GROMACS .gro file of C-alpha atoms in nm:
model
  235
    1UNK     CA    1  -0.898   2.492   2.276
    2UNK     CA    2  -0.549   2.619   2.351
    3UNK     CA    3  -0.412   2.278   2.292
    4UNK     CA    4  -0.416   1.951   2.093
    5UNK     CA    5  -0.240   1.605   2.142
    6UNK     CA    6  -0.208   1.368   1.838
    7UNK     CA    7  -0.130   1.017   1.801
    8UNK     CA    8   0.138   0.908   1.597
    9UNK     CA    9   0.104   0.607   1.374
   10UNK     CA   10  -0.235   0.633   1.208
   11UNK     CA   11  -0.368   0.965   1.262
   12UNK     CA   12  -0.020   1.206   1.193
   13UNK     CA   13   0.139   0.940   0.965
   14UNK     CA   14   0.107   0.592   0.791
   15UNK     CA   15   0.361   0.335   0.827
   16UNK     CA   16   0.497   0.175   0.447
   17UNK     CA   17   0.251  -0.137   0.349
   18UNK     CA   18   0.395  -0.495   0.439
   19UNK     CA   19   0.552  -0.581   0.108
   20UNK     CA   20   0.752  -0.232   0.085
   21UNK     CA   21   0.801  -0.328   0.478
   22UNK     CA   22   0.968  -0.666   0.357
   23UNK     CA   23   1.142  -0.586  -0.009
   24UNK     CA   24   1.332  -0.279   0.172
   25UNK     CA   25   1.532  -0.527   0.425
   26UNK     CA   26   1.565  -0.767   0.144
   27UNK     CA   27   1.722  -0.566  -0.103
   28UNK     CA   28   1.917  -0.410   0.190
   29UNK     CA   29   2.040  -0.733   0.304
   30UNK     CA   30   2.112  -0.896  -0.067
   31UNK     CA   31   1.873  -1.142  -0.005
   32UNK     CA   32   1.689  -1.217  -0.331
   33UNK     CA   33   1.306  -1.375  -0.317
   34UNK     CA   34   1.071  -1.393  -0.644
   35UNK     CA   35   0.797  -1.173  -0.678
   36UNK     CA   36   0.497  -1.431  -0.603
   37UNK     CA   37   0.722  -1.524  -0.254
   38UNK     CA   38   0.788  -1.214  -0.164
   39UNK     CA   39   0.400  -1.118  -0.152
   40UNK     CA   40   0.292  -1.453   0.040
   41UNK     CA   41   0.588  -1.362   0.274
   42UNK     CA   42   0.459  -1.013   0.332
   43UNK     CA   43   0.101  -1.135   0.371
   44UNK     CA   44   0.210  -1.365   0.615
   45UNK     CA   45   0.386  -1.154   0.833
   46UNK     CA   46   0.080  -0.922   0.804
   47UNK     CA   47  -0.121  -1.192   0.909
   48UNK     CA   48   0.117  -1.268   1.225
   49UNK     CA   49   0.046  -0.884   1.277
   50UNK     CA   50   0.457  -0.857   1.280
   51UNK     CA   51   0.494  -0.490   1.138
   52UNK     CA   52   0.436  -0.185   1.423
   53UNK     CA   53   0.205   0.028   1.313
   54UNK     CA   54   0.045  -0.206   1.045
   55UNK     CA   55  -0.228  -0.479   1.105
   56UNK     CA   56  -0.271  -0.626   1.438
   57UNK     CA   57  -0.237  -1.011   1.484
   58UNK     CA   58  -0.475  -1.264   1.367
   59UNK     CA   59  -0.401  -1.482   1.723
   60UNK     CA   60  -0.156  -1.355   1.965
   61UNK     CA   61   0.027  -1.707   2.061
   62UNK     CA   62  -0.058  -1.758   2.406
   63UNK     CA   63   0.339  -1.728   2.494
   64UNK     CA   64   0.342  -1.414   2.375
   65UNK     CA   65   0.000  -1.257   2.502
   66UNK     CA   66   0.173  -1.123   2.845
   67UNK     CA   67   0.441  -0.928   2.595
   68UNK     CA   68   0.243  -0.822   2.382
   69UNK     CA   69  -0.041  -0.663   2.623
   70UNK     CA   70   0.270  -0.501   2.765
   71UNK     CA   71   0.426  -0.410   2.452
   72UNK     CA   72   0.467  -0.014   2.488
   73UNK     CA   73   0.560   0.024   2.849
   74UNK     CA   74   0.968  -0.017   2.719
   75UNK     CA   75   1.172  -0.091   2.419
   76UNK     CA   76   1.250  -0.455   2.526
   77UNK     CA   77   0.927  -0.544   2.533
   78UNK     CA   78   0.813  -0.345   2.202
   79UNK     CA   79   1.126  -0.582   2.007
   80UNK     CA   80   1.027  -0.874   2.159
   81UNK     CA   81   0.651  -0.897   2.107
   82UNK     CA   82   0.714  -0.774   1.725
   83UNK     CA   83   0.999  -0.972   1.671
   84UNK     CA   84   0.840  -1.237   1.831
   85UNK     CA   85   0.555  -1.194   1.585
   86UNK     CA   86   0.782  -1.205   1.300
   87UNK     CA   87   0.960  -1.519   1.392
   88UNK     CA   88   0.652  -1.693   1.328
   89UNK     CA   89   0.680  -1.632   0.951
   90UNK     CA   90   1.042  -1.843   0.812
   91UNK     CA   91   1.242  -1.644   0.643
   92UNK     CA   92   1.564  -1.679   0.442
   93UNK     CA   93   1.780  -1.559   0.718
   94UNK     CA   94   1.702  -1.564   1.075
   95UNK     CA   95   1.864  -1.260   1.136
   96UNK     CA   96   1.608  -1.037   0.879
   97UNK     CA   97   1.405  -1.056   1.226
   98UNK     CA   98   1.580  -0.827   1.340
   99UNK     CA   99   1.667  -0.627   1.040
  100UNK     CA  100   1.294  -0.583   0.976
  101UNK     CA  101   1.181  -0.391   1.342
  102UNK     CA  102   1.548  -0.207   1.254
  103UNK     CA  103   1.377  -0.083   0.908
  104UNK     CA  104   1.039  -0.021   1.083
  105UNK     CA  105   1.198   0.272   1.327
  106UNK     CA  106   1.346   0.448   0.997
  107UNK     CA  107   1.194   0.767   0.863
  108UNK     CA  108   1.190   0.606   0.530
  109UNK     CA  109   0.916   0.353   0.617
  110UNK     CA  110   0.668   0.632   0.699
  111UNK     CA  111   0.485   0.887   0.524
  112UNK     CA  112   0.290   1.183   0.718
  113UNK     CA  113  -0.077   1.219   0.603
  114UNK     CA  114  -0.103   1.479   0.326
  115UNK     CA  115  -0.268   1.736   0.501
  116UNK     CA  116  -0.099   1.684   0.869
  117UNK     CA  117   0.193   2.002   0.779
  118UNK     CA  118  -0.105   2.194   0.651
  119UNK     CA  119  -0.319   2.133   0.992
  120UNK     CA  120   0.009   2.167   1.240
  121UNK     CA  121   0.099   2.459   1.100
  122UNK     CA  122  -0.199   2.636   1.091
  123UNK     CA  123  -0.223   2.535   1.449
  124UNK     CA  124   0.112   2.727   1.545
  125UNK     CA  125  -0.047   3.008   1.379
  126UNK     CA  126  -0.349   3.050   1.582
  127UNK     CA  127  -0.143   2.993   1.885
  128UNK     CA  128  -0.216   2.636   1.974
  129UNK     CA  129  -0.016   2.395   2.165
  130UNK     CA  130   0.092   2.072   1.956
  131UNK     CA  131   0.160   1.738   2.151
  132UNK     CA  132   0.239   1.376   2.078
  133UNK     CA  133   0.096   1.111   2.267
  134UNK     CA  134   0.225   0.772   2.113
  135UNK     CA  135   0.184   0.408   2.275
  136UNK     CA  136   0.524   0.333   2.098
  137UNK     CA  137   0.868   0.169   2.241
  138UNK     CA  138   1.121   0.359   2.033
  139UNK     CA  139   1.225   0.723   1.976
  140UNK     CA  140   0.978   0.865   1.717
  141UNK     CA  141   1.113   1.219   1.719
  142UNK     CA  142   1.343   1.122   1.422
  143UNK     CA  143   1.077   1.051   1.208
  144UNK     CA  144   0.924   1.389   1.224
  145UNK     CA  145   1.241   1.598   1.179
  146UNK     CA  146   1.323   1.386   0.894
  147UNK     CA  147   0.950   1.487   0.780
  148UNK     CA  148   0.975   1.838   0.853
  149UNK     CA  149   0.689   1.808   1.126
  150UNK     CA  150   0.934   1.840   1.439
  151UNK     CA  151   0.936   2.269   1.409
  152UNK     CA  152   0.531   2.198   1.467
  153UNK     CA  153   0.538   2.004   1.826
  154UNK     CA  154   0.601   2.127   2.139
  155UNK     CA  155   0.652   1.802   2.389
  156UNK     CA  156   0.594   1.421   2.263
  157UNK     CA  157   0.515   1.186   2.545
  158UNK     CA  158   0.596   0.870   2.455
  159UNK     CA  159   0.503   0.542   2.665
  160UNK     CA  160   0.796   0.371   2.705
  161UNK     CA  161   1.004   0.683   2.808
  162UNK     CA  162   0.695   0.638   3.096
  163UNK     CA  163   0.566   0.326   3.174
  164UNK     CA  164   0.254   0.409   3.097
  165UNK     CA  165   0.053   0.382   2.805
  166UNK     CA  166  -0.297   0.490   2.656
  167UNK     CA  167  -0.587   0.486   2.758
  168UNK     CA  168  -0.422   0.552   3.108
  169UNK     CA  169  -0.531   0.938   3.211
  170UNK     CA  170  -0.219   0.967   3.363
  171UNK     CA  171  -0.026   0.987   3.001
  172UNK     CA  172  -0.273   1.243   2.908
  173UNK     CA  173  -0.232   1.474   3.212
  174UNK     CA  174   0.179   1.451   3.119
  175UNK     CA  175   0.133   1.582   2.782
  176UNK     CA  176  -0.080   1.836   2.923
  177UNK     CA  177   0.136   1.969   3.192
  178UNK     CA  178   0.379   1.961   2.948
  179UNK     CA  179   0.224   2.191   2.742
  180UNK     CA  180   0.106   2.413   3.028
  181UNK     CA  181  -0.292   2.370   2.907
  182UNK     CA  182  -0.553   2.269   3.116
  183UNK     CA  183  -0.694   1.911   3.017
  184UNK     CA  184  -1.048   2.096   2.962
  185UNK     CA  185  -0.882   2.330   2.706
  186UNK     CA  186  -0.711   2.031   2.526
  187UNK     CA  187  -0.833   1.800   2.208
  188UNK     CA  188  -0.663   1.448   2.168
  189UNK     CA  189  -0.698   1.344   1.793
  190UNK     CA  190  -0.664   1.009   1.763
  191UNK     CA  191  -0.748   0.697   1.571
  192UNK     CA  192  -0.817   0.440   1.814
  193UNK     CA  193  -1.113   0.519   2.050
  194UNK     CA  194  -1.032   0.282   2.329
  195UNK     CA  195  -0.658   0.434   2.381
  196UNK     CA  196  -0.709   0.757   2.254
  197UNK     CA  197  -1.049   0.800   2.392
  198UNK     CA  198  -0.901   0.774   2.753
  199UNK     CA  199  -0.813   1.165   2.714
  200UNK     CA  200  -1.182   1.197   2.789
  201UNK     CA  201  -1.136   1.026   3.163
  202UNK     CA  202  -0.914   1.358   3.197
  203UNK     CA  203  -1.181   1.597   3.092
  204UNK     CA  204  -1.033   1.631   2.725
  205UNK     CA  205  -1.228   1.680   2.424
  206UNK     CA  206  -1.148   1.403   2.170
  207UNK     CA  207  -1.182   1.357   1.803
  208UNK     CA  208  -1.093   1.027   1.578
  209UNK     CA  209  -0.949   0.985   1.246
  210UNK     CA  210  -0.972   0.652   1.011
  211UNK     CA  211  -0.634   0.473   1.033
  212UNK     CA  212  -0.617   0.472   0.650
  213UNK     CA  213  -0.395   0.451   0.383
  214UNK     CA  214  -0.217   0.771   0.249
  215UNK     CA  215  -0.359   0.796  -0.074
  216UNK     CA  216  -0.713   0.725   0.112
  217UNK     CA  217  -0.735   0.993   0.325
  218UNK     CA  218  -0.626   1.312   0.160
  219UNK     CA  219  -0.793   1.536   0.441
  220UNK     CA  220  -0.888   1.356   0.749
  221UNK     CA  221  -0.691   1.584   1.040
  222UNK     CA  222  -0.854   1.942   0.869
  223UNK     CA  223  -1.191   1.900   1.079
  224UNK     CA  224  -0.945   1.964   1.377
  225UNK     CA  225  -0.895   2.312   1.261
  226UNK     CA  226  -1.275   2.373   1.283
  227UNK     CA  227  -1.328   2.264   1.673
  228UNK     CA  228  -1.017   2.439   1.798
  229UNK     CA  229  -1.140   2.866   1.858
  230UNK     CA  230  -0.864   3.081   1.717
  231UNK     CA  231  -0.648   3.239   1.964
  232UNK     CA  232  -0.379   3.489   1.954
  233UNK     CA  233  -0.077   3.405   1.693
  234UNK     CA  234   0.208   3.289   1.896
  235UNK     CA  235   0.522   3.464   1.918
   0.00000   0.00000   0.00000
């Protein structure tokens, strides 16, 4: 392999749990709520399937389903399916809406796998082309500077910055022009094997991770290092 595309959230990093999600924009906004309301709130809005990169919804309301399955094709339409989510759950000001997708585009509310700076690294090393392919609708890149992970990636390739999201091929053959390799020389390591398990429409190799929590998954990317051949170091 002389290249390999990860996903974002789930497989490079973990987004905060709903309750952190939650008691960050309420202590940012002065807004006090007990203990025992602040977990029902955060369940709730986990239920609603309000926080990006957390749960998915119980029931997408029907007059949200054409948003939603269109949710990572722009930035307008990523806010308003998750805010839309979130406005099903009251809260004790309408504007904390907005305040929560705000918090969930922060470095702060994610944490990279422990072993991804370990596996991208080792990976620049052997010579290997690093790409991001995210179904996302807001500028990730932040995140992994703020993480130290940025020096590690050579081209992200976002969906909303395209139109197009995973499993479409075409997002795929992007990230792999963009990284000059040839889609049969290219892994895509991934969590979700309907979107991310379109790279193999494109003749890529694909592997899958568990979308798990931090603590839970100590080593999940490291079998990547074993089905990419080592190559010359890169200069």
């Amino acid at each position: 392999m002389s290249a390999v595309l990860f996903d974002f959230s789930g497989t490079l990093f973990r987004i905060e749990s709903s309750e952190d999600w939650l008691r960050a924009v309420l202590d940012g906004a002065g807004v006090p709520l007990s203990g025992p309301e602040l977990a029902e709130t955060a369940r709730s809005l986990e239920a609603a399937g309000a926080l990006p990169g957390g749960a998915p919804p119980v029931r997408v309301p029907e007059e949200l389903a054409g948003v939603w399955e269109t949710r990572d094709e722009s930035s307008e339409l990523h806010r308003a399916a998750y805010t839309g989510l979130s406005r099903r759950v009251p809260l004790p000001d309408p504007g904390l809406h907005e305040a929560l997708y705000e918090r969930h585009m922060t470095p702060g509310a994610w944490r990279p796998y422990p072993d991804a700076v370990e596996v991208l690294e080792t990976l620049r090393g052997r010579g290997v082309a690093v790409g991001v392919v995210s179904n996302i609708g807001w500028d990730l890149r932040p995140v992994f500077r703020a993480h130290g992970l940025d020096r590690y990636v050579d081209a992200y390739v976002l969906s909303y910055e395209h139109g197009i999201r995973k499993p479409d091929p075409r997002l795929f053959a992007l990230a792999c022009e963009a990284l000059g390799a040839e889609p049969g020389q290219t892994l895509m390591v991934g969590d979700d094997r309907r979107a991310d398990g379109g790279a193999a429409a494109l003749g890529c190799g694909v592997h899958f991770v568990d979308h798990l929590p931090v603590t839970e998954r100590p080593a999940g990317l490291r079998p990547v290092l074993d089905l990419v051949h080592r190559t010359e170091p890169r200069t």
